[in-house]
Amino acid sequence: MTHLRIGVLASHGGSNLQAIIDACSSGALDGEVCLVISNNQDSRALGRAEQHDVPAFYRSGKTHPDPQELDRQICDLLEQHDVNLVALAGYMKKVGPVTLERFGGRILNIHPALLPKYGGEGMYGLRVHQAVLEARETTTGVTIHIVDEEYDRGPVVAQCEVPVLPGDSPERLAQRVLDREHAFYVETLARVASGEINLSRL
Ligand code: GRF
């Protein structure tokens, strides 16, 4: 059993962040969110963190124009908060080499499709679900994977399926997948905390 000390990186709504915070409070997950970092000053994720007294930091190419310095800053913040797992939750930037080196193998991302399909640069938001519908898939899903230097590419930790239903619009499908993401991220983190998933073996 490992008590997870989670650092969350998020860019927008932060509904996955909220699910993780709630699971830590309810005891569904043996862990705590130690800090939230966002590259978007107006991100709802930062507001959600503040509401729950979780330290929240805005760090971006605007606050730190030098990418190496930005990477070092993010890594330092994660270290200062004694994080043992980093969870990307709708984070729209690549993780820099310093952070990858320090936390590599313990940085997870959630993606709203069954990778390796419908992932990679430019595959985010409604575009993912549009592509799934255009390909006439009958099943899509959620992937949680270890983060490496490329978008959506590292080893898969866990996947679950979500049905595509007749008449789905990208928005409707996105909502069904997002609803599933919340529980699935929490379940998967709980399996990491319990030792059932051993990240170093992936
Ligand atoms: C989710 O669909 C996640 O899979 C993707 O970005 C979205 C984030 O949503 N990476 P939220 O910010 O957690 O509400």
Short mmCIF file of C-alpha atoms and ligand atoms in Angstrom, two decimals:
data_model
loop_
_atom_site.label_atom_id
_atom_site.label_comp_id
_atom_site.label_asym_id
_atom_site.label_seq_id
_atom_site.Cartn_x
_atom_site.Cartn_y
_atom_site.Cartn_z
CA MET A 1 0.00 0.00 0.00
CA THR A 2 1.30 3.45 -0.88
CA HIS A 3 -0.36 6.63 0.28
CA LEU A 4 -0.42 8.62 -2.94
CA ARG A 5 0.83 12.18 -2.80
CA ILE A 6 -0.51 13.41 -6.10
CA GLY A 7 0.51 16.43 -8.13
CA VAL A 8 -2.09 17.26 -10.76
CA LEU A 9 -1.35 19.13 -13.98
CA ALA A 10 -4.47 20.48 -15.67
CA SER A 11 -5.32 23.09 -18.29
CA HIS A 12 -9.08 23.55 -18.36
CA GLY A 13 -12.21 22.30 -16.62
CA GLY A 14 -10.60 20.13 -14.00
CA SER A 15 -13.50 17.69 -13.65
CA ASN A 16 -11.04 14.79 -13.39
CA LEU A 17 -9.11 16.76 -10.77
CA GLN A 18 -12.39 17.19 -8.88
CA ALA A 19 -13.08 13.46 -9.02
CA ILE A 20 -9.62 12.75 -7.58
CA ILE A 21 -10.01 15.36 -4.82
CA ASP A 22 -13.44 13.95 -3.92
CA ALA A 23 -12.14 10.37 -3.86
CA CYS A 24 -9.31 11.36 -1.52
CA SER A 25 -11.78 13.12 0.81
CA SER A 26 -14.25 10.24 0.85
CA GLY A 27 -11.53 7.65 1.44
CA ALA A 28 -12.22 5.89 -1.88
CA LEU A 29 -8.59 6.65 -2.69
CA ASP A 30 -5.72 6.40 -0.23
CA GLY A 31 -4.09 9.65 -1.24
CA GLU A 32 -4.15 13.41 -1.32
CA VAL A 33 -3.79 16.06 -3.98
CA CYS A 34 -0.73 18.01 -2.81
CA LEU A 35 -0.74 20.67 -5.49
CA VAL A 36 -2.23 21.64 -8.82
CA ILE A 37 -0.25 23.28 -11.60
CA SER A 38 -1.90 24.82 -14.63
CA ASN A 39 -0.55 26.50 -17.75
CA ASN A 40 -3.84 28.42 -17.97
CA GLN A 41 -4.43 31.21 -15.51
CA ASP A 42 -8.20 31.03 -16.07
CA SER A 43 -8.40 27.28 -15.69
CA ARG A 44 -11.29 26.05 -13.55
CA ALA A 45 -8.83 23.52 -12.21
CA LEU A 46 -6.99 26.28 -10.31
CA GLY A 47 -10.27 27.50 -8.81
CA ARG A 48 -11.25 24.00 -7.77
CA ALA A 49 -7.87 23.54 -6.07
CA GLU A 50 -8.25 26.79 -4.17
CA GLN A 51 -11.75 25.84 -3.03
CA HIS A 52 -10.29 22.72 -1.45
CA ASP A 53 -7.25 24.47 0.04
CA VAL A 54 -4.94 22.66 -2.34
CA PRO A 55 -1.91 24.80 -3.29
CA ALA A 56 -2.45 26.01 -6.87
CA PHE A 57 0.18 27.36 -9.24
CA TYR A 58 0.01 29.00 -12.64
CA ARG A 59 3.16 28.22 -14.61
CA SER A 60 3.29 28.77 -18.36
CA GLY A 61 5.33 30.06 -21.25
CA LYS A 62 4.14 33.50 -20.15
CA THR A 63 5.42 33.23 -16.57
CA HIS A 64 8.56 31.37 -17.76
CA PRO A 65 9.44 32.10 -21.40
CA ASP A 66 12.45 29.75 -21.30
CA PRO A 67 11.04 26.19 -21.69
CA GLN A 68 13.89 24.66 -19.66
CA GLU A 69 13.28 27.06 -16.81
CA LEU A 70 9.55 26.31 -16.94
CA ASP A 71 10.26 22.58 -16.82
CA ARG A 72 12.63 23.06 -13.85
CA GLN A 73 10.05 25.19 -12.03
CA ILE A 74 7.36 22.56 -12.47
CA CYS A 75 9.72 19.81 -11.33
CA ASP A 76 10.81 21.87 -8.30
CA LEU A 77 7.20 22.51 -7.27
CA LEU A 78 6.39 18.81 -7.50
CA GLU A 79 9.48 17.97 -5.45
CA GLN A 80 8.80 20.65 -2.83
CA HIS A 81 5.34 19.16 -2.29
CA ASP A 82 6.83 15.70 -1.92
CA VAL A 83 4.77 14.20 -4.68
CA ASN A 84 5.07 10.48 -5.45
CA LEU A 85 2.70 10.44 -8.41
CA VAL A 86 1.89 13.01 -11.08
CA ALA A 87 -1.55 12.88 -12.69
CA LEU A 88 -2.21 14.78 -15.90
CA ALA A 89 -5.88 15.67 -16.16
CA GLY A 90 -6.57 17.55 -19.36
CA TYR A 91 -3.06 19.03 -19.45
CA MET A 92 -2.46 20.42 -22.92
CA LYS A 93 1.33 20.71 -22.78
CA LYS A 94 4.14 18.22 -23.09
CA VAL A 95 5.95 17.33 -19.87
CA GLY A 96 9.54 18.57 -20.03
CA PRO A 97 12.65 16.39 -19.87
CA VAL A 98 13.69 17.44 -16.35
CA THR A 99 10.30 16.47 -14.90
CA LEU A 100 10.21 13.27 -16.97
CA GLU A 101 13.66 12.29 -15.71
CA ARG A 102 12.74 12.96 -12.08
CA PHE A 103 9.22 11.46 -12.05
CA GLY A 104 9.40 9.27 -15.19
CA GLY A 105 7.27 6.16 -14.92
CA ARG A 106 5.14 7.82 -12.24
CA ILE A 107 3.43 10.38 -14.46
CA LEU A 108 0.01 9.29 -15.71
CA ASN A 109 -2.28 10.79 -18.30
CA ILE A 110 -5.93 10.13 -19.10
CA HIS A 111 -7.06 10.16 -22.71
CA PRO A 112 -10.68 9.97 -23.90
CA ALA A 113 -10.23 7.14 -26.46
CA LEU A 114 -8.75 3.68 -26.78
CA LEU A 115 -5.10 4.46 -27.54
CA PRO A 116 -3.18 3.96 -29.75
CA LYS A 117 -6.22 4.93 -31.80
CA TYR A 118 -7.32 8.58 -31.80
CA GLY A 119 -4.32 9.97 -29.97
CA GLY A 120 -1.29 12.11 -30.66
CA GLU A 121 -0.69 15.75 -31.41
CA GLY A 122 -3.89 17.65 -32.19
CA MET A 123 -6.14 14.86 -30.88
CA TYR A 124 -7.87 16.53 -28.00
CA GLY A 125 -11.32 17.69 -27.01
CA LEU A 126 -14.14 17.14 -29.47
CA ARG A 127 -11.73 16.25 -32.28
CA VAL A 128 -11.17 12.85 -30.68
CA HIS A 129 -14.87 12.05 -30.58
CA GLN A 130 -15.47 13.48 -34.07
CA ALA A 131 -12.81 11.11 -35.43
CA VAL A 132 -14.34 8.15 -33.58
CA LEU A 133 -17.77 8.94 -35.07
CA GLU A 134 -16.36 9.49 -38.57
CA ALA A 135 -14.70 6.07 -38.40
CA ARG A 136 -18.10 4.58 -37.43
CA GLU A 137 -16.68 2.91 -34.35
CA THR A 138 -19.26 1.22 -32.16
CA THR A 139 -16.97 1.29 -29.13
CA THR A 140 -14.63 3.92 -27.77
CA GLY A 141 -13.25 4.30 -24.29
CA VAL A 142 -10.75 5.70 -21.85
CA THR A 143 -7.01 5.09 -21.63
CA ILE A 144 -4.70 5.78 -18.73
CA HIS A 145 -1.07 5.60 -19.70
CA ILE A 146 2.39 6.48 -18.50
CA VAL A 147 3.61 9.77 -19.92
CA ASP A 148 6.74 9.99 -22.03
CA GLU A 149 8.11 12.73 -24.25
CA GLU A 150 5.42 12.29 -26.94
CA TYR A 151 1.71 13.00 -26.72
CA ASP A 152 -0.43 9.97 -25.81
CA ARG A 153 2.30 7.40 -26.46
CA GLY A 154 3.65 5.86 -23.23
CA PRO A 155 2.77 2.36 -21.95
CA VAL A 156 -0.91 1.73 -21.28
CA VAL A 157 -1.77 1.26 -17.60
CA ALA A 158 -5.49 0.60 -17.96
CA GLN A 159 -8.30 0.94 -20.47
CA CYS A 160 -12.07 0.68 -20.32
CA GLU A 161 -14.66 0.69 -23.05
CA VAL A 162 -17.55 3.09 -23.56
CA PRO A 163 -20.26 2.39 -26.15
CA VAL A 164 -20.87 4.68 -29.11
CA LEU A 165 -24.65 4.93 -29.45
CA PRO A 166 -26.72 5.52 -32.60
CA GLY A 167 -27.27 9.21 -33.20
CA ASP A 168 -24.35 10.29 -31.00
CA SER A 169 -23.01 13.78 -31.58
CA PRO A 170 -19.38 14.50 -30.66
CA GLU A 171 -20.67 16.44 -27.64
CA ARG A 172 -22.91 13.65 -26.42
CA LEU A 173 -20.18 11.06 -26.84
CA ALA A 174 -17.64 13.35 -25.13
CA GLN A 175 -19.92 13.67 -22.11
CA ARG A 176 -20.48 9.90 -21.85
CA VAL A 177 -16.72 9.29 -22.02
CA LEU A 178 -15.93 12.09 -19.53
CA ASP A 179 -18.45 10.68 -17.04
CA ARG A 180 -16.67 7.33 -17.26
CA GLU A 181 -13.24 8.96 -16.94
CA HIS A 182 -13.95 10.27 -13.46
CA ALA A 183 -14.60 6.88 -11.89
CA PHE A 184 -11.97 5.16 -13.99
CA TYR A 185 -9.16 7.54 -13.06
CA VAL A 186 -10.00 7.08 -9.40
CA GLU A 187 -10.26 3.27 -9.71
CA THR A 188 -6.94 3.09 -11.52
CA LEU A 189 -5.17 5.33 -9.00
CA ALA A 190 -6.60 3.17 -6.22
CA ARG A 191 -5.11 0.10 -7.93
CA VAL A 192 -1.74 1.89 -8.06
CA ALA A 193 -2.03 2.81 -4.37
CA SER A 194 -2.91 -0.77 -3.41
CA GLY A 195 0.02 -2.16 -5.39
CA GLU A 196 -2.26 -4.12 -7.73
CA ILE A 197 -0.78 -2.04 -10.55
CA ASN A 198 2.99 -1.81 -10.35
CA LEU A 199 4.02 1.12 -12.52
CA SER A 200 7.67 0.15 -12.54
CA ARG A 201 6.77 -3.08 -14.34
CA LEU A 202 5.03 -1.34 -17.25
C1 GRF B 1 -10.61 14.73 -20.47
O1 GRF B 1 -11.45 14.28 -21.49
C2 GRF B 1 -9.27 14.02 -20.54
O2 GRF B 1 -9.36 12.70 -20.99
C3 GRF B 1 -8.52 14.84 -21.55
O3 GRF B 1 -8.92 16.17 -21.27
C4 GRF B 1 -10.20 16.18 -20.67
C5 GRF B 1 -10.08 16.92 -19.38
O4 GRF B 1 -11.29 17.20 -18.76
N1 GRF B 1 -7.10 14.60 -21.48
P1 GRF B 1 -11.29 17.89 -17.33
O5 GRF B 1 -10.41 19.13 -17.40
O6 GRF B 1 -10.76 16.89 -16.33
O7 GRF B 1 -12.74 18.25 -17.08
#
